[in-house]
Amino acid sequence: MRAALKCFAARGYFGASMRDIAAEADIGLAGIYHHFSGKQELLQAVMTVTIEDVFASTRASVAAIPDDRPREQLAALVRAWVEFHTVRQEDARVGASEVHCLEGEGRDRVIALRDEQEALFVTTIERGARLGVFTTPYPREAARAILNMGIAVATWYRLDGDITPHGLAERYAQLSLDMVGAIDLRE
Amino acid sequence: MRAALKCFAARGYFGASMRDIAAEADIGLAGIYHHFSGKQELLQAVMTVTIEDVFASTRASVAAIPDDRPREQLAALVRAWVEFHTVRQEDARVGASEVHCLEGEGRDRVIALRDEQEALFVTTIERGARLGVFTTPYPREAARAILNMGIAVATWYRLDGDITPHGLAERYAQLSLDMVGAIDLRE
C-alpha cells in the first residue's frame, strides 16, 4: 500500500501500473495479486485508510470539547485538519486528486466518508452560528472554504520550511475563527 | 488543445495518450504532431493559456481600483478569482493537479506565472495591512488560504446548483475580507 501510494502520487492512478507498484514494493506481481484483486482495490484501500485516519483525528478533536464552546471546537478541528495535511502530504494529495478514479462500492464508501468529514465542519460552524458566537452570514461556505484551504496545505507545505506543522495549524485556526466572524464572549 | 484538456482532466497527464487525444479531437495522430511536438508541449500550452487568462483577469480587477482602497481591491480580486474557477473548471483542475508533470522551460514558465499570481494576492493583502485596513497578523498565510479556497471551487462547484458564479464570488469576497480582519473605515 505504501508503494501504491507513492506511485499514485507520482504518476496518477491511470499513469501508474501494477508493474510500477510491484517494482516500488520490490516484490513480484504475483505477490501483490495475492493480497489485492487489482489496482482499483489498491486505490480504494489507500484512500479509505487516509480518510478514516483524518476523520478519526478531527472528530476526536471536536468531541474532546463541550458543545457550548464552539470557538475552541473549531480551533481544535482546524488544528487537527491542518496538522494532518502537513504530515500526511502524499496520502492527502492522492485523496484529493484521484477521487474521480474510484469505482463501485469503494467509491461509495470513500464519498460517504468525505461527506461525514465535511459534515463535521458544517455542524461545528453551524452550532457556533446558532449560539451567536460565529457571526458570518455564510456558515456553509465558510465550512467548505476552511476544509479546502487545509487540503491545499498538503500541496505546498514543506517540513524543512520556516514554520512547524503546529505553528501553521495555529495560524490557520486563527484565520478560520476570523473568517467565521467569531466573537470572544469573554471580551 | 480542447481535446487534450478534456483527456488530461479525465485521466491525468500520464494516463492520457496522444492516441486518446487524437480520437477526442477526431483527427489523426499526424494532425496533432503537425502542431505539437508531443504530449508535453500540449500540456504546457494548455496550462499556460489557463494561467495567463486568470492572471490577466485578476490583475485587471485589482488595477481598476486605486491602491488606497484595499478592501475594494481584495473584494474585486477574490470575485475575479472565484468566477474564473466556476466557469473554467476543467482548465483550473488540470492546472492545479498536473503541475508536477511539467518539464523543462515550459515548467519554468508556468511556475513563474503561478508565482506572479500568488504575489498579486500577497501584495494586495499586504498593502491593506500596511494601511491599517486589514488587521490580520498573518497576511501571507491569508493570501495563500484565499488563493486555495478559490482553486478548490473548480472541484466542487456545479453550474446547475443553487448559487450563481456571481453569488458565490460575492460570498467568497465577504469571507476573505473577514479572514484578513478588514475594517470598514467609513464605519
XYZ file of C-alpha atoms in Angstrom:
374
model
C 0.000 0.000 0.000
C 2.905 2.371 0.676
C 4.335 1.582 -2.765
C 0.942 2.092 -4.410
C 0.527 5.432 -2.664
C 3.935 6.576 -3.869
C 3.180 5.541 -7.479
C -0.294 7.136 -7.487
C 1.188 10.351 -6.074
C 3.940 10.439 -8.710
C 2.041 9.419 -11.841
C -1.674 9.486 -11.041
C -3.938 6.429 -10.871
C -4.176 5.864 -14.611
C -0.485 6.563 -15.141
C 0.727 4.085 -12.510
C 0.808 0.403 -13.480
C 0.716 -2.667 -11.238
C 4.196 -3.358 -12.612
C 5.390 0.074 -11.320
C 3.859 -0.660 -7.927
C 5.424 -4.135 -7.723
C 8.832 -2.663 -8.612
C 8.444 0.085 -5.998
C 7.457 -2.503 -3.368
C 10.311 -4.737 -4.502
C 8.070 -7.799 -4.809
C 6.699 -9.752 -7.756
C 3.378 -9.001 -9.441
C 2.007 -12.309 -8.106
C 2.824 -11.127 -4.595
C 0.546 -8.090 -4.989
C -2.270 -10.038 -6.596
C -2.167 -12.420 -3.624
C -3.460 -9.528 -1.483
C -5.281 -7.218 -3.890
C -7.534 -8.034 -6.835
C -6.019 -5.165 -8.800
C -5.072 -1.517 -8.964
C -8.619 -0.329 -8.216
C -8.701 -2.248 -4.933
C -5.322 -0.772 -4.015
C -6.561 2.765 -4.666
C -9.675 2.117 -2.592
C -7.611 0.696 0.272
C -5.152 3.596 0.260
C -7.838 6.275 0.107
C -10.054 4.630 2.712
C -7.225 4.457 5.257
C -6.337 8.108 4.654
C -9.813 9.455 5.113
C -10.593 7.171 8.064
C -7.445 8.397 9.802
C -8.110 12.091 9.281
C -11.774 11.729 10.168
C -10.959 9.863 13.403
C -8.406 12.505 14.361
C -10.602 15.521 13.596
C -13.724 14.012 15.156
C -11.831 13.258 18.368
C -10.503 16.822 18.482
C -14.039 18.243 18.388
C -15.526 15.631 20.732
C -12.948 16.488 23.418
C -14.517 19.938 23.856
C -18.044 20.703 25.134
C -20.601 21.814 22.538
C -21.086 25.166 24.254
C -17.530 26.188 23.329
C -17.681 26.404 19.514
C -14.646 28.715 19.259
C -12.429 26.162 20.941
C -14.067 23.329 18.967
C -13.438 24.993 15.611
C -9.868 25.906 16.559
C -9.170 22.296 17.578
C -10.811 20.965 14.412
C -8.759 23.222 12.144
C -5.553 22.413 14.038
C -6.099 18.651 13.623
C -7.064 19.097 9.967
C -4.048 21.240 9.077
C -1.558 19.140 11.036
C -2.728 16.033 9.193
C -2.155 17.762 5.859
C 1.376 18.796 6.840
C 2.494 15.313 7.903
C 0.489 13.003 5.608
C 1.047 15.003 2.434
C 1.289 12.205 -0.117
C -1.847 10.444 1.179
C -3.740 13.703 1.254
C -2.724 14.684 -2.281
C -3.799 11.324 -3.696
C -7.010 11.543 -1.671
C -7.788 14.937 -3.168
C -6.826 14.309 -6.790
C -7.798 10.697 -7.546
C -11.389 10.517 -6.265
C -12.709 10.541 -9.827
C -10.774 7.307 -10.498
C -12.693 5.312 -7.867
C -15.309 2.790 -8.939
C -18.209 0.831 -7.432
C -18.691 0.264 -3.710
C -15.218 1.501 -2.824
C -16.144 4.806 -4.408
C -19.425 4.962 -2.464
C -17.564 4.276 0.780
C -14.973 7.000 0.223
C -17.611 9.530 -0.852
C -19.679 8.715 2.259
C -16.637 9.272 4.490
C -15.855 12.566 2.741
C -19.430 13.682 3.282
C -19.127 12.836 7.003
C -15.879 14.794 7.130
C -17.473 17.847 5.525
C -20.488 17.491 7.835
C -18.162 17.708 10.849
C -17.009 21.161 9.669
C -20.539 22.266 8.801
C -22.120 21.159 12.096
C -19.304 22.651 14.177
C -19.629 26.018 12.446
C -23.442 25.989 12.373
C -23.504 25.221 16.104
C -21.373 28.306 16.698
C -23.658 30.365 14.466
C -26.754 29.185 16.385
C -25.119 30.117 19.681
C -24.361 33.575 18.303
C -20.601 33.069 18.629
C -19.948 32.901 14.876
C -21.444 35.877 13.105
C -20.771 35.069 9.446
C -23.888 35.057 7.245
C -22.298 32.180 5.274
C -21.515 29.279 7.647
C -21.769 26.597 4.939
C -19.475 28.372 2.502
C -17.058 29.080 5.347
C -17.013 25.363 6.216
C -16.107 24.427 2.673
C -13.504 27.187 2.385
C -11.787 26.102 5.617
C -11.872 22.451 4.550
C -10.236 23.297 1.229
C -7.625 25.774 2.428
C -6.490 22.970 4.738
C -6.412 20.346 1.977
C -4.203 22.630 -0.114
C -1.606 22.661 2.671
C -0.611 19.171 1.505
C 0.376 20.594 -1.887
C 2.683 23.390 -0.762
C 3.829 22.787 2.821
C 7.493 21.856 3.287
C 8.615 20.224 6.529
C 12.045 21.849 6.064
C 10.472 25.317 5.620
C 10.284 28.137 8.148
C 7.129 27.136 10.007
C 6.346 23.991 12.004
C 3.150 21.962 11.495
C 1.986 23.176 14.908
C 2.760 26.807 14.070
C 0.918 26.635 10.771
C -2.046 24.902 12.426
C -2.274 27.744 14.977
C -2.311 30.388 12.242
C -4.958 28.562 10.236
C -7.079 28.200 13.371
C -6.918 31.990 13.890
C -7.670 32.732 10.208
C -10.641 30.348 10.375
C -12.055 31.976 13.526
C -11.740 35.359 11.815
C -13.431 34.023 8.659
C -16.486 32.826 10.601
C -16.659 36.140 12.460
C -16.040 34.520 15.850
C -16.607 36.777 18.826
C -14.916 36.112 22.099
C -17.659 36.021 24.743
C -15.096 36.750 27.459
C -14.330 40.120 25.866
C -5.945 21.810 -27.135
C -9.591 21.421 -26.072
C -9.339 17.670 -26.647
C -6.064 17.479 -24.716
C -7.586 19.406 -21.825
C -10.544 17.027 -21.700
C -8.283 13.948 -21.728
C -5.908 15.336 -19.082
C -8.890 16.213 -16.879
C -10.399 12.735 -17.248
C -7.315 10.531 -16.970
C -4.425 12.697 -15.783
C -1.366 13.575 -17.858
C 0.327 10.198 -17.619
C -2.932 8.320 -18.128
C -3.908 10.180 -21.318
C -2.233 9.080 -24.550
C -1.732 11.053 -27.774
C -3.997 8.433 -29.323
C -6.773 9.309 -26.803
C -6.328 12.992 -27.592
C -6.408 12.428 -31.362
C -9.594 10.363 -31.006
C -11.204 13.042 -28.807
C -10.251 15.739 -31.359
C -11.464 13.491 -34.177
C -8.263 13.936 -36.168
C -5.332 11.653 -36.972
C -2.194 11.414 -34.841
C -0.202 13.027 -37.678
C -2.555 16.004 -37.491
C -1.636 16.641 -33.866
C 2.078 16.164 -34.417
C 1.896 18.759 -37.199
C 1.170 21.363 -34.489
C 2.667 19.935 -31.296
C 5.901 18.044 -30.741
C 4.176 15.784 -28.242
C 2.016 15.425 -25.156
C 4.361 17.528 -23.014
C 4.055 20.513 -25.364
C 0.266 20.124 -25.306
C 0.209 20.149 -21.507
C 2.423 23.228 -21.436
C 0.231 25.026 -23.980
C -2.991 24.196 -22.134
C -1.662 25.206 -18.717
C -0.009 28.386 -19.970
C -3.238 29.647 -21.555
C -5.195 28.901 -18.375
C -2.872 30.715 -16.050
C -2.329 33.646 -18.433
C -6.096 34.096 -18.687
C -6.762 34.035 -14.972
C -3.771 36.243 -14.213
C -4.859 38.829 -16.809
C -8.388 38.856 -15.420
C -7.409 39.114 -11.750
C -4.676 41.698 -12.370
C -7.102 43.901 -14.301
C -9.650 43.639 -11.478
C -7.128 44.973 -8.946
C -5.642 47.598 -11.286
C -9.105 49.110 -11.867
C -9.235 50.264 -8.230
C -6.935 52.857 -6.563
C -4.293 51.462 -4.194
C -5.745 53.383 -1.257
C -8.872 51.204 -1.345
C -7.519 47.759 -0.391
C -10.941 46.471 0.760
C -12.420 47.046 -2.671
C -9.267 45.731 -4.354
C -9.308 42.473 -2.415
C -13.045 42.010 -2.960
C -12.601 42.535 -6.717
C -9.614 40.188 -6.804
C -11.458 37.404 -4.992
C -14.539 37.885 -7.184
C -12.495 37.552 -10.397
C -10.601 34.559 -8.986
C -13.701 32.685 -7.867
C -15.699 33.435 -11.014
C -12.870 32.051 -13.144
C -12.910 28.834 -11.128
C -16.670 28.426 -11.552
C -16.650 28.830 -15.347
C -13.262 27.388 -16.371
C -13.443 24.329 -14.131
C -11.703 21.762 -16.322
C -8.773 24.090 -17.117
C -8.428 25.019 -13.481
C -8.482 21.411 -12.266
C -5.780 20.369 -14.739
C -3.797 23.483 -13.816
C -3.927 22.551 -10.144
C -3.286 18.805 -10.374
C -0.804 18.327 -13.238
C 1.904 20.869 -12.420
C 4.240 18.095 -11.290
C 4.050 16.603 -14.805
C 5.580 19.670 -16.483
C 9.160 19.578 -17.720
C 11.894 21.998 -18.817
C 11.262 25.580 -19.884
C 7.505 25.133 -20.077
C 7.568 24.169 -16.432
C 9.660 27.227 -15.524
C 7.229 29.477 -17.391
C 4.149 28.086 -15.648
C 5.808 28.216 -12.226
C 6.845 31.833 -12.847
C 3.268 32.760 -13.774
C 1.921 30.992 -10.681
C 4.379 32.907 -8.532
C 3.184 36.186 -10.095
C -0.403 35.152 -9.426
C 0.335 34.413 -5.778
C 2.276 37.687 -5.498
C -0.835 39.574 -6.651
C -2.751 38.191 -3.652
C 0.144 38.792 -1.266
C 0.813 42.401 -2.354
C -2.879 43.310 -2.315
C -3.304 41.970 1.218
C -0.008 43.357 2.497
C -0.921 46.808 1.128
C -4.136 46.676 3.136
C -2.206 45.571 6.209
C 0.249 48.470 5.816
C -2.638 50.918 5.516
C -4.142 49.508 8.711
C -7.293 48.348 6.907
C -6.504 44.631 7.224
C -5.766 43.691 10.809
C -4.782 40.022 10.498
C -1.357 39.183 11.949
C -0.960 36.632 9.121
C -1.315 38.394 5.748
C 0.853 35.886 3.858
C -0.971 32.843 5.159
C -4.288 34.561 4.461
C -3.193 35.189 0.866
C -2.412 31.527 0.341
C -5.603 30.389 2.054
C -7.762 32.663 -0.119
C -5.924 31.557 -3.263
C -6.528 27.901 -2.425
C -10.130 28.109 -1.244
C -10.806 29.684 -4.646
C -8.934 26.999 -6.584
C -10.996 24.323 -4.845
C -14.179 25.891 -6.209
C -13.291 24.280 -9.557
C -13.546 20.841 -7.954
C -16.998 21.108 -6.363
C -18.954 23.951 -7.971
C -21.901 22.933 -10.170
C -23.334 25.442 -12.641
C -26.743 23.766 -12.241
C -26.578 24.101 -8.435
C -28.354 26.622 -6.214
C -25.889 29.513 -6.403
C -24.685 31.514 -9.413
C -20.985 32.186 -10.090
C -21.614 35.824 -9.204
C -23.395 34.918 -5.965
C -20.621 32.569 -4.885
C -17.981 35.158 -5.785
C -19.728 37.713 -3.546
C -19.800 35.317 -0.600
C -16.131 34.409 -1.013
C -15.249 38.107 -1.195
C -17.003 38.667 2.138
C -15.410 35.599 3.757
C -11.997 36.792 2.543
C -12.476 40.303 3.943
C -13.458 38.741 7.269
C -10.431 36.440 7.183
C -7.995 39.351 6.765
C -9.759 41.267 9.538
C -10.809 44.091 7.211
C -12.199 47.135 8.956
C -14.520 49.500 7.165
C -13.037 52.968 7.526
C -16.464 54.531 6.857
C -17.874 52.875 9.984
